[in-house]
């Protein structure tokens, strides 16, 4: 060959041919051969289920079927995929490797062999985006690098995801997830199960915590030997009934109550706090069951480790960091400094640290919650700080905002905290949202950018009203609306993709409705004012709320919050608010706070008490609160002609919000205050329902004064049933209404 005569095209052609040969030489290629030419080989019948699993997916991608054979068969032309159950250096791992011709999947048990199968399939482009959405590519061939060997070991030894699709066994299997309902017999808060108050409290109150001077059935006396004996006896029953369970929970109830009897207090002083008597108690239980993995929650008052107390080796601590800022990665957040120190201390105390991660906004499942950008950094942080297992709490079985993306990314991070989170996110968005993906990515990024710009604390119990000046401002909402509109247009009339984008639209609708309650008759509010000053609901708004609730029900969103509010109840509440919208004479009066409200419950300030927008059952919307103080409020009435004052109070005992003891009304004339009337309320009674109580005071002399002062006497102390340390009674008002009757 005369190399001098080679043209540029000739050179490029030779380069492509050589490159193709090099690629062919470096990869094993399995082509779409004639029937039974492609082989999956198993060493024994134990591998057959995994082989059938692999075959079921490959057969859907190839026109010709794969053959499963029981022993190695020499085929000169084609590669073989070998599946083998064999002991490895570490039990919780598997290997995928190759030689010059064949691919080998090796795992110590059938479960991990299935994990190897799914890992191999993902390398060939297969995806399980949700329980119902599996992407299976149509293939002419598949390739695998020659002479490679890759060990796969999870970042965390135990991986539970509490999201809707995790209830599906196939989804869990594909994403290599554990399931607490299978692995625990007793799960979570368990004191009430292991020593039921209904059976013991009346006859043996000393079994339970002496708290704030009273026996309280929300916790146990940790130093009572009979309590230890009963718990051990009940544990024996549980273990004998469920011998194959992996873990057993012995954990405090969902409250801050702990025993303060003399013996428990002595133990607490010795070991650093209430967690001291808890682990003193747990050590006795764990010692009795040395081969049983006993899990307990480091939660609320037991969040920090005990001091100078050696724990039994079979105790597992599940750390529950409720109050973290979810808007910034833990390692970069100044407000998380104390948590980092606590985790460091736990590492010195226990070798079995698990963590309960809270990853959604529990008070508003459908509200946008921009924390997805923190997942990757946080899970690397957990791994680097010796967290061995994770229980990742999301929306449980309820589809919340971005459920599908959240559960997918978290599942991937639980297995491998070092994944390229941006690449995995883009891959999911393309596969799940199709042509709408670019706009949804912009929407996600904009949510994050707006949250980061605001530098505000992102709380799992916050909501749209609290975020109205940050990432859910009206201006930001307009930007999100444009992007979701573009996403909807990109998949218009696509029967699969369009509903997925419309589900994201529900989040913006929900925010608008919640904020419109807060704004009332002002800009962005639910009411409009006509030329005659009459107030009415915005045209079409109630119909939008109805459509929203119907769509939620269609999508299986049967609760909108952890409190259990259903879409149907949400609509009923909306109607109640719209029906309770009649004007009163006191709207827009000048109001002054003599006693300043609690910082986090100032609402719209003084205007919020006379804006004509009444609060309902959510203390975050239109309620103004005084925490442990007595509200004193002045109204400039200028001898307005009225004789009735109606004040609306919230009764929400779960959140320490109670009715007041007394209300006094004073009038100001001739530079002095004089008492006009007062009203005593009834004694508090225990209830768990959220109620709105309107207290009415009538007097003909209200109209004689230029200025009125309302003094509200808060409860002196918490009632016994809600007495908790570092808690005070709160009184909340939403509107002061004036009428002429």
XYZ file of C-alpha atoms in Angstrom:
741
model
C 0.000 0.000 0.000
C 1.222 3.483 -0.918
C 0.680 5.413 2.342
C 1.538 8.691 0.639
C -1.643 8.425 -1.449
C -3.980 8.016 1.550
C -6.612 10.721 1.635
C -8.035 12.211 4.821
C -11.208 10.174 4.290
C -9.152 6.990 4.003
C -7.366 7.775 7.252
C -10.641 8.489 9.059
C -12.152 5.251 7.733
C -9.166 3.208 8.962
C -9.318 4.987 12.341
C -12.991 4.066 12.756
C -12.364 0.456 11.756
C -9.455 0.144 14.201
C -11.484 1.805 16.949
C -14.364 -0.614 16.368
C -11.996 -3.594 16.505
C -10.423 -2.312 19.712
C -13.884 -1.861 21.242
C -14.912 -5.310 20.125
C -11.758 -6.751 21.624
C -12.281 -4.978 24.955
C -15.950 -5.896 25.387
C -17.899 -9.115 25.636
C -20.789 -8.839 23.189
C -24.037 -10.778 23.533
C -26.034 -10.395 20.330
C -29.667 -11.045 19.520
C -28.945 -14.587 18.334
C -31.266 -17.299 17.183
C -33.322 -19.050 19.852
C -31.387 -20.722 22.709
C -27.990 -19.449 21.531
C -27.687 -17.071 24.501
C -27.165 -18.919 27.765
C -27.581 -18.230 31.471
C -25.756 -20.932 33.383
C -26.409 -21.969 36.992
C -24.272 -24.096 39.280
C -27.286 -25.608 41.068
C -31.033 -25.253 41.450
C -30.445 -22.674 44.188
C -29.500 -20.130 41.521
C -32.493 -20.847 39.288
C -34.815 -18.130 40.753
C -32.179 -15.449 40.075
C -31.549 -16.868 36.619
C -35.265 -16.805 35.863
C -35.360 -13.200 37.025
C -32.520 -12.220 34.683
C -34.062 -14.172 31.818
C -37.464 -12.520 32.316
C -35.987 -9.065 31.662
C -33.586 -10.024 28.876
C -36.310 -11.930 27.033
C -38.376 -8.716 26.920
C -35.491 -6.843 25.288
C -34.428 -9.497 22.788
C -36.598 -11.090 20.112
C -35.026 -14.465 20.860
C -35.161 -16.088 24.281
C -32.317 -16.900 26.658
C -31.683 -20.476 27.715
C -31.042 -21.492 31.331
C -28.827 -24.542 31.690
C -27.707 -26.442 34.752
C -24.071 -26.881 33.826
C -21.471 -25.161 31.768
C -21.859 -25.890 28.082
C -19.053 -24.967 25.712
C -20.301 -22.579 23.058
C -17.668 -21.349 20.677
C -19.559 -18.308 19.421
C -21.541 -16.911 22.292
C -20.915 -15.595 25.769
C -22.518 -17.148 28.814
C -23.756 -15.398 31.983
C -22.908 -17.535 35.019
C -24.790 -17.215 38.300
C -23.239 -18.722 41.380
C -23.969 -18.726 45.120
C -20.600 -18.881 46.804
C -19.026 -17.574 49.993
C -17.217 -14.243 49.668
C -14.801 -12.343 51.892
C -17.672 -10.253 53.282
C -21.201 -11.584 53.664
C -23.044 -8.417 52.681
C -21.571 -8.119 49.191
C -21.579 -9.594 45.704
C -19.226 -9.705 42.719
C -19.754 -9.118 39.011
C -16.727 -10.066 36.933
C -15.712 -11.326 33.519
C -12.981 -13.143 31.670
C -12.278 -13.027 27.938
C -15.660 -14.485 27.048
C -18.122 -14.862 29.917
C -19.802 -12.840 32.686
C -19.998 -14.115 36.272
C -22.368 -13.069 39.063
C -21.284 -14.391 42.461
C -23.044 -13.817 45.773
C -23.185 -15.539 49.178
C -26.976 -16.004 49.110
C -29.965 -15.839 46.793
C -30.983 -12.368 47.976
C -27.644 -10.822 47.101
C -27.577 -12.784 43.847
C -30.831 -11.034 42.884
C -29.167 -7.734 43.768
C -26.357 -8.645 41.382
C -28.889 -9.371 38.646
C -30.534 -5.951 39.072
C -27.145 -4.231 39.115
C -26.186 -5.923 35.855
C -29.515 -4.978 34.292
C -29.090 -1.331 35.282
C -25.684 -1.294 33.585
C -27.550 -2.231 30.382
C -30.080 0.585 30.719
C -32.930 -1.086 32.571
C -34.632 1.096 35.203
C -37.282 0.697 37.877
C -38.387 4.273 38.383
C -41.415 3.376 40.503
C -43.307 0.255 41.512
C -45.424 0.604 38.379
C -42.904 2.165 35.983
C -40.101 -0.120 34.766
C -38.101 0.845 31.695
C -37.070 -2.130 29.559
C -34.977 -1.207 26.514
C -35.261 -2.952 23.161
C -31.773 -4.250 22.367
C -29.851 -5.739 19.462
C -26.909 -6.529 21.698
C -25.504 -6.024 25.167
C -21.852 -5.521 26.067
C -19.697 -6.000 29.131
C -16.004 -5.119 29.655
C -13.631 -8.079 29.441
C -11.376 -9.168 32.308
C -12.954 -6.984 34.967
C -13.928 -7.621 38.560
C -16.124 -5.374 40.696
C -17.112 -5.909 44.345
C -20.400 -4.364 45.404
C -20.983 -3.631 49.080
C -23.651 -1.294 50.487
C -22.754 1.961 52.178
C -25.114 1.002 55.010
C -25.793 -2.458 56.371
C -29.497 -1.758 56.962
C -31.608 0.315 54.558
C -35.300 1.096 55.015
C -37.269 3.606 52.982
C -40.747 4.615 54.161
C -42.200 5.905 50.901
C -45.189 4.693 48.858
C -43.347 2.381 46.459
C -41.281 0.788 49.219
C -44.461 -1.091 50.166
C -43.977 -2.987 46.891
C -41.675 -5.991 47.302
C -40.358 -5.891 43.727
C -39.416 -2.212 44.083
C -37.597 -2.961 47.348
C -35.817 -5.903 45.789
C -34.653 -3.966 42.739
C -33.335 -1.117 44.884
C -31.809 -3.444 47.498
C -33.956 -2.187 50.367
C -34.821 -3.818 53.662
C -38.296 -3.603 55.196
C -38.803 -2.870 58.873
C -42.229 -4.526 58.972
C -40.525 -7.813 58.070
C -37.420 -7.356 60.194
C -38.916 -5.999 63.422
C -41.583 -7.686 65.441
C -41.936 -4.774 67.818
C -41.207 -1.521 65.977
C -40.708 2.085 67.078
C -42.231 3.451 70.273
C -42.857 0.290 72.238
C -43.165 0.950 75.998
C -46.939 1.034 75.672
C -46.878 -2.396 74.001
C -44.438 -4.087 76.368
C -46.185 -2.786 79.490
C -49.702 -1.649 78.496
C -51.074 1.156 80.715
C -54.619 -0.141 80.243
C -53.653 -3.309 82.075
C -51.432 -1.878 84.809
C -51.780 1.862 85.440
C -54.829 1.861 87.722
C -53.644 -1.062 89.847
C -49.897 -0.344 89.800
C -49.191 3.326 89.095
C -45.678 2.914 90.530
C -44.771 0.966 87.364
C -44.958 4.249 85.484
C -42.983 7.467 85.467
C -43.234 9.920 88.337
C -43.149 13.081 86.247
C -43.671 16.642 87.502
C -45.065 15.228 90.737
C -47.608 12.858 89.150
C -47.534 9.309 87.809
C -47.726 9.469 84.022
C -48.477 6.455 81.823
C -46.464 7.848 78.897
C -43.280 6.302 80.326
C -42.023 3.678 82.775
C -40.143 3.738 86.032
C -36.706 2.607 84.837
C -35.522 1.373 88.235
C -38.589 -0.663 89.221
C -37.515 -4.324 89.261
C -41.059 -5.545 88.645
C -41.210 -3.415 85.493
C -38.019 -5.092 84.289
C -39.491 -8.534 85.002
C -42.743 -7.779 83.152
C -40.926 -6.384 80.120
C -38.614 -9.422 80.017
C -41.606 -11.742 80.279
C -43.428 -9.973 77.443
C -40.245 -9.907 75.360
C -39.947 -13.677 75.779
C -43.464 -14.074 74.390
C -42.716 -11.817 71.459
C -39.469 -13.615 70.621
C -41.038 -17.084 70.875
C -43.880 -15.993 68.586
C -41.516 -14.358 66.082
C -38.159 -16.150 66.341
C -37.023 -15.051 62.871
C -37.314 -11.324 63.467
C -33.989 -9.537 63.099
C -34.626 -6.736 65.613
C -36.820 -6.038 68.639
C -37.599 -2.505 69.743
C -37.559 -1.495 73.406
C -38.151 2.236 73.099
C -39.734 5.175 74.855
C -43.142 6.407 73.763
C -43.560 9.437 71.531
C -43.293 11.976 74.336
C -40.797 13.765 76.597
C -41.992 12.117 79.809
C -39.439 10.297 81.988
C -39.329 9.086 85.574
C -38.114 11.439 88.299
C -38.485 9.163 91.289
C -35.564 9.158 93.735
C -33.852 6.082 92.281
C -34.288 7.124 88.636
C -33.107 10.671 89.402
C -30.016 9.274 91.100
C -29.208 7.157 88.032
C -29.836 10.124 85.746
C -27.478 12.314 87.757
C -24.832 9.622 87.604
C -25.061 8.976 83.852
C -25.744 12.411 82.418
C -29.524 12.828 82.139
C -32.779 10.943 81.447
C -30.964 8.768 78.923
C -28.948 7.387 81.848
C -31.834 5.559 83.514
C -33.106 4.438 80.105
C -29.849 2.662 79.226
C -29.482 1.394 82.776
C -32.873 -0.265 82.206
C -32.022 -1.404 78.647
C -28.782 -3.024 79.800
C -30.820 -5.308 82.072
C -33.115 -6.308 79.207
C -30.245 -6.771 76.738
C -28.242 -8.854 79.225
C -31.197 -11.232 79.571
C -31.341 -11.685 75.749
C -27.653 -11.635 74.741
C -28.251 -13.019 71.239
C -31.129 -10.652 70.455
C -30.594 -7.318 68.696
C -32.478 -4.773 70.793
C -33.100 -1.401 69.174
C -33.977 1.777 71.042
C -34.659 5.334 69.918
C -32.348 8.208 70.831
C -35.229 10.628 70.774
C -36.160 13.948 72.385
C -34.919 13.784 76.022
C -32.786 10.662 75.326
C -31.167 12.065 72.172
C -27.699 12.367 73.703
C -25.686 9.335 74.835
C -25.354 8.384 78.497
C -22.087 9.297 80.181
C -19.763 6.811 81.842
C -22.107 3.884 81.171
C -20.972 0.876 79.163
C -23.709 -0.475 76.912
C -24.423 -4.133 76.263
C -23.041 -5.246 72.900
C -26.460 -6.249 71.531
C -27.986 -2.775 71.984
C -28.592 -0.821 68.781
C -29.259 2.931 69.013
C -31.504 4.555 66.414
C -30.691 8.289 66.509
C -33.638 10.567 65.670
C -32.493 14.125 64.779
C -35.867 15.846 64.482
C -34.776 19.475 64.718
C -32.116 19.668 62.001
C -32.195 22.374 59.354
C -33.212 20.471 56.202
C -32.211 23.267 53.826
C -28.435 22.922 54.251
C -26.204 19.846 54.312
C -25.433 18.890 57.916
C -21.686 19.298 57.546
C -22.061 22.868 56.249
C -24.756 24.115 58.615
C -23.813 26.146 61.694
C -27.100 25.283 63.381
C -26.209 21.564 63.124
C -23.029 21.947 65.156
C -24.589 20.454 68.302
C -25.853 17.458 66.333
C -22.383 16.831 64.943
C -21.023 16.882 68.487
C -23.762 14.518 69.696
C -22.980 12.091 66.883
C -19.309 12.235 67.794
C -20.209 11.386 71.399
C -22.424 8.506 70.301
C -19.537 7.050 68.340
C -17.581 6.845 71.585
C -20.495 5.127 73.320
C -22.014 2.643 70.870
C -20.708 0.515 68.004
C -24.226 -0.022 66.600
C -25.478 3.361 65.428
C -28.495 3.611 63.160
C -30.241 6.850 62.166
C -33.864 7.845 61.550
C -33.801 10.410 58.750
C -36.762 12.750 58.274
C -36.892 13.735 54.606
C -40.242 15.460 53.994
C -42.443 18.149 55.495
C -44.820 16.236 57.728
C -47.235 19.096 58.373
C -47.854 19.666 54.635
C -47.215 16.646 52.419
C -47.963 18.504 49.185
C -46.064 21.705 49.866
C -42.738 22.107 48.020
C -39.874 21.242 50.350
C -36.471 22.053 48.802
C -34.167 19.636 50.610
C -33.354 17.182 47.809
C -30.044 18.945 47.146
C -28.854 17.962 50.655
C -29.409 14.206 50.313
C -26.067 13.278 48.754
C -23.877 15.286 51.141
C -25.853 14.114 54.161
C -25.570 10.431 53.300
C -21.850 10.733 52.747
C -21.706 12.437 56.134
C -23.674 9.600 57.750
C -21.386 6.981 56.259
C -18.233 8.849 57.284
C -19.576 9.113 60.831
C -20.167 5.386 61.281
C -23.916 5.285 60.826
C -24.489 1.602 60.029
C -28.169 1.650 59.102
C -30.882 4.094 58.122
C -34.628 4.291 58.472
C -35.627 6.985 55.993
C -39.049 8.397 56.753
C -40.979 9.982 53.943
C -44.681 10.121 53.192
C -45.266 6.446 54.104
C -47.861 5.153 51.615
C -49.118 8.636 50.636
C -47.889 10.220 47.377
C -46.553 13.634 48.408
C -44.607 16.285 46.513
C -41.910 14.770 44.265
C -42.448 11.381 45.919
C -41.126 9.464 42.941
C -37.852 11.373 42.645
C -37.246 11.464 46.399
C -37.681 7.734 46.924
C -35.577 6.894 43.865
C -32.619 9.067 44.874
C -32.748 7.985 48.518
C -32.861 4.313 47.558
C -29.762 4.782 45.398
C -27.926 6.664 48.155
C -28.753 4.023 50.755
C -26.931 1.445 48.654
C -24.127 3.710 47.452
C -23.650 7.115 49.068
C -21.003 8.004 46.454
C -23.274 8.030 43.404
C -23.199 11.035 41.086
C -26.436 12.532 42.380
C -26.809 14.996 39.498
C -26.399 12.279 36.878
C -28.885 10.004 38.648
C -31.363 12.878 38.989
C -31.097 13.746 35.295
C -31.472 10.088 34.342
C -34.639 9.792 36.440
C -36.176 13.022 35.158
C -35.597 12.000 31.520
C -37.048 8.567 32.098
C -40.029 9.575 34.222
C -41.039 12.956 32.774
C -39.846 12.642 29.166
C -39.912 15.929 27.254
C -40.988 17.784 30.393
C -37.708 16.895 32.140
C -35.749 20.101 31.303
C -38.483 22.328 32.757
C -38.887 20.215 35.861
C -35.127 20.310 36.419
C -35.287 24.120 36.209
C -38.188 24.095 38.674
C -36.210 21.943 41.119
C -33.127 24.119 40.772
C -35.122 27.322 41.223
C -36.748 26.008 44.400
C -33.294 25.248 45.773
C -31.821 28.583 44.679
C -34.662 30.545 46.278
C -34.346 28.581 49.521
C -30.580 29.107 49.633
C -30.894 32.823 48.879
C -33.285 33.241 51.778
C -30.890 31.391 54.100
C -33.933 30.455 56.183
C -34.253 27.433 58.457
C -36.110 24.626 56.679
C -38.245 22.798 59.220
C -40.078 19.494 58.766
C -43.054 21.038 60.598
C -43.234 24.303 58.682
C -45.488 25.185 55.753
C -46.490 27.538 52.926
C -47.479 30.405 55.221
C -44.152 30.406 57.092
C -42.316 30.340 53.732
C -44.347 33.139 52.132
C -41.385 35.551 52.304
C -38.711 33.070 51.229
C -38.846 30.332 48.593
C -42.677 30.423 48.374
C -43.058 34.164 47.926
C -45.715 35.305 45.421
C -42.939 36.299 43.003
C -41.311 32.868 43.278
C -44.687 31.174 42.851
C -45.182 33.017 39.558
C -41.820 31.718 38.324
C -42.669 28.142 39.308
C -46.028 28.438 37.586
C -44.373 29.407 34.300
C -42.029 26.402 34.443
C -44.808 23.931 35.258
C -46.863 25.422 32.413
C -43.973 24.763 30.025
C -43.595 21.239 31.374
C -47.314 20.583 30.816
C -47.125 21.869 27.247
C -44.129 19.622 26.538
C -46.168 16.478 27.311
C -49.607 17.732 26.332
C -52.063 14.896 25.588
C -49.515 12.256 26.564
C -51.710 9.953 28.652
C -48.730 8.722 30.706
C -46.545 11.794 31.171
C -49.106 14.594 31.410
C -50.659 13.302 34.682
C -47.181 13.119 36.248
C -46.605 16.803 35.582
C -50.129 17.640 36.718
C -49.353 15.999 40.054
C -46.534 18.530 40.515
C -49.044 21.272 39.766
C -50.997 20.178 42.860
C -48.143 21.429 45.046
C -48.457 24.960 43.651
C -52.236 24.847 43.994
C -51.950 23.781 47.625
C -49.526 26.610 48.425
C -51.826 29.135 46.760
C -54.852 27.954 48.747
C -53.003 27.951 52.070
C -51.501 31.384 51.527
C -54.803 32.791 50.282
C -56.327 31.924 53.681
C -53.573 33.929 55.339
C -53.823 36.963 53.039
C -57.620 37.041 53.390
C -59.025 40.128 51.660
C -55.590 41.538 50.816
C -53.557 40.960 47.674
C -53.161 37.210 46.989
C -56.022 36.505 49.409
C -59.078 34.302 49.013
C -61.522 37.235 49.258
C -62.246 40.218 47.045
C -63.891 43.503 48.042
C -66.422 45.078 45.685
C -67.249 48.762 45.213
C -69.650 48.683 48.155
C -67.013 47.230 50.452
C -68.664 43.806 50.471
C -66.428 40.779 50.807
C -66.799 37.633 48.687
C -64.734 34.601 47.727
C -62.657 35.051 44.574
C -64.478 33.836 41.499
C -63.752 30.207 40.662
C -61.501 29.673 43.687
C -63.769 27.276 45.562
C -64.181 25.244 42.367
C -60.379 25.050 42.100
C -60.176 23.748 45.663
C -62.830 21.141 44.890
C -60.948 20.005 41.768
C -57.741 19.879 43.768
C -59.258 17.616 46.407
C -60.813 15.356 43.769
C -57.484 15.012 41.986
C -55.741 14.207 45.265
C -58.210 11.398 45.925
C -57.754 10.036 42.396
C -53.972 9.878 42.943
C -54.282 8.071 46.277
C -53.358 11.135 48.330
C -55.720 10.293 51.146
C -54.008 12.542 53.718
C -52.474 15.987 53.327
C -50.469 15.921 56.535
C -49.205 13.688 59.305
C -52.190 14.866 61.381
C -54.459 12.911 59.031
C -56.390 15.683 57.245
C -58.090 14.092 54.215
C -58.732 15.945 50.922
C -62.470 15.744 51.631
C -61.992 17.287 55.074
C -59.764 19.954 53.545
C -62.608 20.973 51.235
C -65.121 20.956 54.098
C -62.786 23.198 56.112
C -62.457 25.529 53.124
C -66.233 25.857 52.893
C -66.404 26.543 56.624
C -63.894 29.378 56.251
C -65.715 30.890 53.268
C -69.049 30.709 55.076
C -67.590 32.426 58.135
C -66.575 35.568 56.266
C -69.172 38.183 57.236
C -67.671 41.641 57.985
C -67.631 43.319 61.387
C -67.351 46.923 62.536
C -63.859 46.531 63.896
C -62.149 45.726 60.612
C -59.081 47.892 59.966
C -59.136 49.651 63.339
C -55.798 50.758 64.753
C -54.484 48.135 67.173
C -51.449 48.187 69.474
C -49.813 45.290 71.275
C -48.982 46.273 74.843
C -47.711 42.736 75.387
C -45.583 41.523 72.487
C -46.648 38.162 70.973
C -44.296 35.190 70.716
C -41.746 35.821 67.969
C -42.759 32.866 65.783
C -46.505 33.563 66.101
C -46.881 37.216 65.139
C -48.857 36.538 61.943
C -49.623 39.828 60.195
C -48.967 41.785 63.351
C -51.604 44.038 64.877
C -53.464 44.208 61.570
C -54.022 40.457 61.786
C -56.516 40.903 64.634
C -58.793 43.216 62.627
C -58.178 42.191 59.007
C -61.472 40.327 58.611
C -59.648 37.055 57.882
C -60.508 34.511 60.534
C -58.181 31.687 61.349
C -59.376 28.122 61.382
C -57.777 25.000 62.836
C -54.175 25.576 61.707
C -52.350 27.718 64.258
C -49.943 28.863 61.533
C -52.659 30.698 59.608
C -53.927 34.034 60.990
C -53.443 33.159 64.659
C -51.354 35.363 66.935
C -49.969 33.744 70.064
C -48.658 34.708 73.502
C -46.471 32.086 75.146
C -46.565 32.098 78.943
C -47.592 35.764 79.035
C -50.867 37.702 79.343
C -51.881 39.528 76.168
C -52.756 43.194 76.568
C -54.152 44.806 73.438
C -55.368 48.360 72.777
C -57.994 49.237 70.151
C -58.519 52.820 68.996
C -62.338 52.758 68.683
C -63.062 56.531 68.648
C -66.478 56.028 70.252
C -67.539 53.659 67.496
C -71.198 52.667 67.881
C -71.048 49.019 68.982
C -72.011 46.982 72.034
C -70.546 43.521 71.410
C -66.962 42.245 71.320
C -66.323 38.758 70.035
C -62.840 37.295 70.444
C -61.881 34.030 68.739
C -59.538 31.674 70.602
C -57.866 28.459 69.500
C -58.016 25.329 71.662
C -55.274 22.954 70.488
C -54.010 21.162 73.566
C -51.615 18.914 71.662
C -49.601 22.054 70.867
C -50.053 23.560 74.367
C -52.622 26.120 73.169
C -55.427 26.660 75.694
C -58.351 28.930 76.374
C -57.635 31.827 78.742
C -58.752 32.065 82.371
C -60.309 35.516 82.146
C -60.923 38.423 79.765
C -61.200 42.016 81.009
C -62.229 45.042 78.936
C -61.162 48.533 80.011
C -62.153 51.901 78.532
C -59.971 55.034 78.365
C -61.408 58.448 79.135
C -60.048 61.493 80.937
C -56.531 60.040 80.978
C -57.500 56.979 82.969
C -58.560 53.379 82.396
C -61.735 52.011 83.926
C -63.035 48.449 83.930
C -66.096 47.990 81.711
C -66.701 44.243 81.940
C -64.930 40.935 82.358
C -65.600 37.293 81.609
C -64.346 34.190 83.377
C -63.988 31.029 81.317
C -64.816 27.545 82.478
C -62.175 25.268 83.968
C -60.074 23.402 81.408
C -61.106 19.898 80.421
C -58.910 17.441 78.578
C -59.601 17.013 74.875
C -57.666 15.983 71.792
C -59.812 17.809 69.217
C -58.821 21.169 67.764
C -61.579 23.681 68.439
C -62.294 27.360 67.891
C -64.022 29.020 70.837
C -65.557 32.439 70.491
C -65.970 34.397 73.713
C -68.542 37.181 73.517
C -68.693 40.200 75.826
C -71.670 42.558 75.615
C -71.893 46.035 77.165
C -73.735 49.221 76.253
C -70.838 51.416 77.397
C -68.281 50.206 74.825
C -69.321 53.030 72.566
C -68.483 55.734 75.142
C -64.722 55.338 74.922
C -62.091 56.482 72.450
C -59.853 53.565 73.273
C -60.359 50.070 74.685
C -57.862 47.782 76.350
C -58.362 44.033 76.315
C -56.458 42.116 78.992
C -56.451 38.358 78.570
C -55.313 36.275 81.508
C -53.445 33.202 80.293
C -53.475 29.937 82.240
C -51.089 30.062 85.218
C -49.699 26.635 84.459
C -50.204 23.686 82.187
C -52.907 21.199 83.171
C -51.673 17.877 84.518
C -52.408 15.998 81.305
C -50.169 18.291 79.234
C -47.564 19.269 81.818
C -44.128 19.015 80.225
C -40.774 20.484 81.151
C -39.808 23.729 79.442
C -43.357 24.168 78.145
C -45.755 26.978 79.008
C -49.405 27.582 78.167
C -50.079 29.583 75.027
C -53.143 31.650 74.237
C -53.956 32.342 70.577
C -56.308 34.927 69.056
C -57.270 35.261 65.414
C -59.769 38.144 65.230
C -61.337 40.741 67.527
C -64.796 41.445 66.120
C -67.054 44.393 66.983
C -70.820 44.386 66.400
C -73.922 46.490 67.042
C -76.830 44.291 68.143
